Coordinates of C-alpha atoms in Angstrom, one line a residue:
M91 CA -0.1 0.0 0.1
G92 CA 2.2 2.8 -1.2
I93 CA 0.7 5.7 0.6
T94 CA 2.1 8.0 3.2
V95 CA 0.9 8.1 6.7
C96 CA 1.7 10.7 9.0
I97 CA 1.5 9.8 12.7
A98 CA 1.3 12.4 15.5
P99 CA 2.4 10.5 18.7
V100 CA 2.4 12.1 22.3
K101 CA 5.4 14.0 23.4
T102 CA 8.0 11.4 22.3
L103 CA 10.4 14.4 21.8
E104 CA 9.9 15.6 25.4
Y105 CA 10.3 12.2 27.0
P106 CA 13.9 10.9 25.8
E107 CA 14.1 8.5 28.7
G108 CA 10.7 6.6 27.9
G109 CA 11.7 3.6 25.9
G110 CA 8.2 1.9 26.5
H111 CA 6.2 5.1 25.8
L112 CA 8.3 5.3 22.3
W113 CA 7.1 1.6 21.6
E114 CA 3.5 2.6 22.0
Y115 CA 3.8 4.4 18.8
L116 CA 6.7 2.5 17.2
N117 CA 4.3 -0.6 16.9
W118 CA 1.9 1.4 14.8
A119 CA 4.5 2.9 12.6
L120 CA 6.2 -0.4 12.0
G121 CA 3.1 -2.1 11.4
L122 CA 2.1 0.6 8.8
R123 CA 5.6 0.4 7.0
A124 CA 5.3 -3.5 6.8
L125 CA 2.3 -2.8 4.6
G126 CA 4.3 -0.5 2.2
C127 CA 3.2 2.8 3.8
K128 CA 5.8 5.7 4.1
I129 CA 5.8 7.1 7.5
I130 CA 6.1 10.5 8.9
W131 CA 6.7 11.1 12.4
L132 CA 5.3 14.5 13.4
E133 CA 6.2 16.1 16.7
A134 CA 5.5 19.5 18.3
V135 CA 8.4 21.8 19.4
T136 CA 7.9 24.2 22.1
P137 CA 10.0 27.2 21.1
R138 CA 10.0 28.5 24.8
S139 CA 11.9 25.5 26.0
P140 CA 15.7 26.0 26.2
P141 CA 17.3 25.7 22.6
A142 CA 20.0 23.3 23.8
E143 CA 17.6 21.0 25.3
I144 CA 15.3 21.1 22.2
R145 CA 18.4 20.2 20.0
A146 CA 19.3 17.4 22.3
N147 CA 16.0 15.8 22.3
I148 CA 15.8 16.0 18.6
A149 CA 19.0 14.3 18.3
T150 CA 18.0 11.7 21.0
L151 CA 14.7 10.8 19.0
K152 CA 16.4 10.7 15.6
L153 CA 18.9 8.0 17.2
R154 CA 15.9 5.9 18.7
L155 CA 14.2 6.3 15.2
E156 CA 17.4 5.3 13.3
H157 CA 17.4 2.1 14.9
Y158 CA 14.1 1.2 13.2
G159 CA 14.8 2.6 9.9
L160 CA 12.9 5.9 10.6
V161 CA 15.6 8.6 11.1
N162 CA 14.5 10.5 8.1
S163 CA 10.8 10.3 9.0
L164 CA 10.9 13.0 11.8
A165 CA 8.8 16.2 11.0
L166 CA 8.6 19.0 13.4
Y167 CA 6.1 22.0 13.8
S168 CA 6.0 24.9 16.3
S169 CA 3.4 24.3 19.0
T170 CA 2.8 28.2 19.0
G171 CA 2.1 28.5 15.4
G172 CA 5.2 30.5 14.5
P173 CA 8.2 29.4 12.5
L174 CA 10.8 27.1 14.0
P175 CA 14.2 28.5 14.7
A176 CA 16.6 28.1 11.6
D177 CA 19.0 26.0 13.8
L178 CA 16.3 23.2 14.3
T179 CA 15.4 23.1 10.5
A180 CA 18.8 22.5 9.8
M181 CA 18.8 19.3 11.8
G182 CA 17.8 17.0 9.1
C183 CA 14.1 17.1 10.1
L184 CA 11.0 17.6 7.7
D185 CA 8.4 20.2 8.3
L186 CA 4.7 20.7 8.3
D187 CA 4.5 21.2 4.8
D188 CA 6.3 17.8 4.0
A189 CA 4.0 16.1 6.6
A190 CA 0.8 17.6 5.1
E191 CA 1.5 15.7 1.9
A192 CA 0.5 12.6 3.6
E193 CA -2.9 10.9 2.6
L194 CA -3.6 10.3 6.4
L195 CA -3.0 12.0 9.6
L196 CA -3.0 9.4 12.7
E197 CA -3.2 11.4 15.6
F198 CA -2.9 10.2 19.2
P199 CA -2.9 13.4 21.4
Y200 CA -6.7 14.3 20.9
D201 CA -6.0 17.8 21.0
T202 CA -3.4 18.7 18.2
P203 CA -4.7 22.2 17.2
P204 CA -7.3 22.2 14.4
H205 CA -5.0 24.5 12.1
I206 CA -2.4 21.6 12.2
V207 CA -5.2 18.8 11.4
N208 CA -6.7 20.6 8.9
R209 CA -3.6 20.8 6.8
F210 CA -4.2 17.1 6.0
R211 CA -6.5 15.7 3.4
R212 CA -7.9 13.2 6.0
S213 CA -7.3 12.8 9.6
A214 CA -8.1 9.9 12.3
L215 CA -7.9 10.2 16.1
L216 CA -6.6 6.9 17.7
D217 CA -7.8 6.8 21.2
I218 CA -5.3 4.5 23.4
D219 CA -6.4 5.8 26.7
P220 CA -10.2 4.8 26.5
G221 CA -12.7 5.8 28.9
L222 CA -10.8 8.5 30.9
S223 CA -10.1 10.4 27.8
Q224 CA -14.0 10.7 26.7
T225 CA -14.7 11.3 30.4
W226 CA -12.5 14.5 30.5
V227 CA -13.5 15.7 27.2
S228 CA -17.2 15.5 28.5
K229 CA -16.2 17.6 31.6
G230 CA -14.4 20.1 29.5
R231 CA -11.0 19.3 30.8
I232 CA -9.6 18.6 27.4
S233 CA -10.7 19.5 24.2
L234 CA -11.2 17.1 21.1
T235 CA -10.2 18.3 17.7
P236 CA -12.3 17.4 15.1
H237 CA -11.5 14.4 12.8
D238 CA -12.9 12.3 10.0
V239 CA -12.8 9.2 11.9
Y240 CA -12.5 8.2 15.6
F241 CA -10.8 4.9 16.4
T242 CA -10.4 3.5 20.1
T243 CA -8.7 0.6 21.7
G244 CA -11.5 0.3 24.4
E245 CA -13.8 -2.4 23.3
T246 CA -16.8 -0.9 25.3
V247 CA -16.4 2.7 24.1
G248 CA -19.5 3.7 22.1
Q249 CA -21.5 0.4 23.1
A250 CA -24.7 0.0 24.7
R251 CA -24.9 0.2 28.7
T252 CA -21.4 1.6 28.9
Q253 CA -20.4 4.3 31.6
I254 CA -18.2 5.8 29.0
P255 CA -19.7 8.9 27.4
D256 CA -19.5 8.8 23.5
L257 CA -19.5 12.5 23.0
G258 CA -22.0 12.1 20.3
L259 CA -19.3 10.4 18.0
N260 CA -19.1 7.1 16.1
W261 CA -16.1 5.3 17.7
V262 CA -14.8 2.5 15.7
Y263 CA -13.1 -0.2 17.6
T264 CA -9.6 -1.2 16.7
R265 CA -7.5 -3.7 18.6
P266 CA -4.0 -2.6 19.6
C267 CA -1.1 -3.7 17.9
V268 CA 2.3 -5.2 18.2
A269 CA 5.0 -5.4 15.4
L270 CA 5.6 -9.2 15.4
D271 CA 8.6 -9.1 13.2
W272 CA 10.5 -6.8 15.8
W273 CA 9.1 -8.8 19.0
P274 CA 10.2 -12.4 18.6
R275 CA 9.7 -14.9 21.1
R276 CA 12.4 -15.3 23.6
E277 CA 13.5 -17.9 26.2
A278 CA 13.4 -16.4 29.8
K279 CA 16.4 -16.1 31.9
T280 CA 16.9 -18.7 34.6
K281 CA 14.9 -17.6 37.8
A282 CA 13.6 -14.5 36.0
P283 CA 10.9 -12.5 37.7
F284 CA 7.5 -11.5 36.7
T285 CA 7.9 -8.0 35.8
T286 CA 6.3 -4.8 34.6
V287 CA 7.2 -1.3 33.7
A288 CA 5.2 1.7 35.1
H289 CA 5.0 5.3 36.1
W290 CA 4.1 5.1 39.6
Y291 CA 2.5 8.4 40.5
A292 CA 1.5 9.8 36.9
G293 CA -2.1 9.9 36.4
G294 CA -5.1 12.2 36.4
W295 CA -8.1 12.2 38.7
L296 CA -11.3 9.9 38.3
E297 CA -14.4 12.0 39.5
D298 CA -17.8 10.6 40.4
D299 CA -20.8 12.6 41.8
A300 CA -19.3 12.8 45.2
H301 CA -15.6 12.4 45.0
A302 CA -12.3 12.8 43.0
H303 CA -10.0 9.7 43.3
L304 CA -6.3 9.4 42.2
D305 CA -6.0 7.3 38.8
D306 CA -2.5 6.2 38.9
K307 CA -0.4 3.1 39.0
R308 CA 0.2 3.4 42.8
S309 CA -3.6 3.3 43.6
G310 CA -3.9 0.3 41.3
F311 CA -1.2 -1.7 42.8
L312 CA -2.0 -0.9 46.5
P313 CA -4.8 -3.4 47.0
F314 CA -2.3 -6.0 45.7
V315 CA 0.9 -4.9 47.6
E316 CA 0.9 -8.1 49.8
M317 CA 1.1 -10.2 46.5
P318 CA 4.8 -11.3 47.0
S319 CA 3.9 -13.1 50.3
L320 CA 1.4 -15.3 48.3
T321 CA 3.9 -16.7 45.7
D322 CA 7.3 -18.1 45.7
H323 CA 8.1 -16.7 42.2
P324 CA 9.9 -13.1 42.2
L325 CA 8.0 -10.0 41.1
E326 CA 9.8 -6.9 40.1
L327 CA 8.6 -3.4 39.3
A328 CA 10.5 -1.1 37.0
L329 CA 9.2 2.3 38.1
D330 CA 10.2 5.9 37.8
L331 CA 11.2 6.0 41.3
K332 CA 14.5 6.4 43.1
P333 CA 15.8 4.2 45.8
A334 CA 15.3 7.0 48.5
D335 CA 11.6 7.3 47.7
E336 CA 9.4 6.1 50.7
Q337 CA 7.3 4.0 48.1
W338 CA 10.5 2.0 47.0
R339 CA 11.2 1.2 50.6
M340 CA 7.7 0.2 51.4
L341 CA 7.5 -2.1 48.2
E342 CA 10.8 -3.7 49.1
E343 CA 9.7 -4.4 52.7
R344 CA 6.8 -6.4 51.2
G345 CA 8.8 -8.4 49.1
W346 CA 9.0 -6.5 45.8
R347 CA 11.9 -6.3 43.8
V348 CA 12.3 -2.6 42.5
A349 CA 14.3 -1.4 39.5
E350 CA 14.7 2.4 38.2
S351 CA 12.6 2.3 34.8
H352 CA 14.7 5.2 33.5
R353 CA 18.0 2.9 34.0
V354 CA 16.7 -0.3 32.9
A355 CA 14.1 0.7 30.1
A356 CA 15.1 4.1 28.9
T357 CA 15.6 3.2 25.2
P358 CA 13.2 1.2 23.3
W359 CA 15.8 -1.6 22.9
D360 CA 16.5 -1.6 26.8
Y361 CA 12.9 -1.7 27.2
Q362 CA 12.5 -4.9 24.8
R363 CA 15.6 -6.5 26.4
Y364 CA 14.0 -6.1 30.2
I365 CA 10.6 -7.6 28.8
Q366 CA 12.4 -10.4 26.9
D367 CA 14.5 -11.2 30.0
S368 CA 11.4 -11.5 32.1
F369 CA 9.5 -14.7 33.0
G370 CA 6.2 -12.9 32.4
E371 CA 4.2 -10.0 33.2
F372 CA 2.4 -9.1 36.5
S373 CA 0.6 -5.8 36.5
C374 CA -2.5 -4.2 37.8
A375 CA -4.5 -1.5 36.0
K376 CA -5.3 2.1 36.8
P377 CA -8.7 2.6 38.8
A378 CA -10.3 4.2 35.8
C379 CA -10.1 1.2 33.7
L380 CA -11.9 -1.0 36.4
K381 CA -14.6 1.6 37.2
L382 CA -15.3 2.3 33.5
E383 CA -14.8 -1.4 32.4
N384 CA -13.2 -0.3 29.1
A385 CA -11.7 -3.8 28.4
W386 CA -8.4 -2.2 27.8
L387 CA -5.1 -4.1 27.3
S388 CA -1.9 -2.3 27.4
N389 CA 0.7 -2.3 24.5
R390 CA 3.2 -3.3 27.0
T391 CA 1.1 -6.4 27.7
L392 CA 1.2 -7.0 23.9
C393 CA 5.1 -6.7 24.0
Y394 CA 5.2 -9.6 26.8
L395 CA 2.8 -11.8 24.8
A396 CA 4.6 -11.4 21.6
S397 CA 7.8 -12.4 23.3
G398 CA 6.2 -15.4 24.5
K399 CA 5.8 -14.1 28.2
P400 CA 2.6 -15.0 29.8
A401 CA 0.9 -12.0 31.3
V402 CA -1.0 -11.9 34.6
V403 CA -2.8 -8.6 34.5
Q404 CA -6.0 -7.2 36.1
H405 CA -9.4 -7.7 34.5
T406 CA -10.7 -4.5 33.1
G407 CA -14.2 -5.6 31.7
S408 CA -15.8 -8.3 29.5
S409 CA -14.1 -8.9 26.1
R410 CA -15.5 -10.4 23.1
F411 CA -12.2 -12.3 22.5
L412 CA -9.6 -11.9 25.3
P413 CA -9.1 -15.2 27.3
D414 CA -9.0 -15.0 31.2
D415 CA -6.6 -17.9 31.9
A416 CA -4.8 -19.1 28.7
G417 CA -1.3 -17.3 27.8
L418 CA -3.2 -14.1 29.1
F419 CA -4.7 -14.3 32.7
R420 CA -7.0 -11.5 33.8
F421 CA -7.5 -11.4 37.7
R422 CA -10.3 -9.9 39.7
D423 CA -8.8 -10.2 43.3
L424 CA -5.7 -10.9 45.1
R425 CA -6.2 -14.6 45.5
Q426 CA -7.0 -15.2 41.9
A427 CA -3.7 -13.0 41.1
A428 CA -1.8 -15.5 43.0
Q429 CA -3.4 -18.4 41.7
F430 CA -2.7 -17.3 38.2
V431 CA 1.0 -16.7 38.9
E432 CA 1.1 -20.3 40.2
K433 CA -0.6 -21.7 37.3
V434 CA 1.8 -20.0 34.8
A435 CA 4.8 -21.3 36.8
V436 CA 3.8 -24.8 36.8
D437 CA 2.7 -24.8 33.0
Y438 CA 5.1 -22.4 31.8
E439 CA 6.1 -23.7 28.3
R440 CA 2.6 -24.3 27.2
Q441 CA 1.5 -20.7 28.5
S442 CA 4.4 -19.2 26.7
E443 CA 3.2 -20.8 23.5
L444 CA -0.2 -19.5 24.2
A445 CA 1.1 -16.1 24.8
R446 CA 2.8 -15.8 21.4
A447 CA -0.2 -17.5 19.6
L448 CA -2.5 -14.8 21.1
A449 CA -0.4 -12.1 19.9
E450 CA -0.2 -13.6 16.3
E451 CA -4.0 -14.3 16.1
Y452 CA -5.3 -10.9 17.4
F453 CA -2.7 -8.3 17.6
D454 CA -0.4 -8.5 14.6
A455 CA 0.2 -5.0 13.5
R456 CA 0.1 -6.0 9.9
N457 CA -3.5 -7.1 10.2
V458 CA -4.6 -4.4 12.6
V459 CA -3.3 -1.5 10.8
G460 CA -4.5 -2.9 7.4
T461 CA -8.2 -3.0 8.7
L462 CA -7.6 0.6 10.3
L463 CA -6.4 2.0 7.1
E464 CA -9.3 0.5 5.0
R465 CA -11.7 2.3 7.2
A466 CA -9.8 5.4 7.9
L467 CA -9.5 6.1 4.1
S468 CA -13.1 5.0 3.0

């Protein structure tokens, strides 16, 4: 499919130490390229940031993209609408005029300015934070730029009897994806732990009629903080914490291993190595996913599954196709979480095969983006 697709990710330029964050968009970009698409990676530059910092971030992002054959794909535009400084345009990047030649803009941030989106012949929003984003829009906390098509990775968005506001839009469900060619199955290291990679404190607020609740990974994990005492298999969290943080000490006191995510997963290849050296994934969801029952599955979990790593993750709502206890285990409480970890441990080879098979059947980036493109361009 010889077309050009411009993807607009969420602040990969401003987060150079986020290897996992970059993979959220790399999987889509590599899937599109595998179908024969030319990729443009569009990022906003904030001119008021220190020039040396901007240049360093551009150089770092280009280095990351070079590893995947995308070094010449980076395009920049000014978030303030003005021209970019000449020294930035001289760094071998495309500009907005180049990007706007694409047949499709695939936008992730929800609120790219309308004057940017309107430069493109056709645009599609890809909602990868289902439920919470629609709720924030409905409450006026974020603005949603109009698009031609609205995709979501939340199975229940736009469906009957959901708690998630549809905003009067026609939401088209798309499965999340993983670029299988780039995520081969790997044997686990001896005595490797179950792991996950997460931001501990980052998140917004989930509001109901009477209260506002923190919606972060810390809040999701706290009901399961005694998990290490219920299994002999090691559990490790790679978090954006420092050893001096009291949360780090609290977790270690309860038997968790803790690692600095910005040390073990800062680059996309370090992030991949960390996942593929793991026994499997153990992770909890943010509270909003449970409350809104969006049937969400993280891109990170797909990377574990593709690598042949069974995933034990929290149940986020009924799914039309996700298994609850085969390759992917979706637990509802602490007791069930411990049972699932033990089930993976005693049947590891088979569960590893089932994990990879699940990724191949449902989340192959070639298939997912092919279906998405057909709908986006129709």
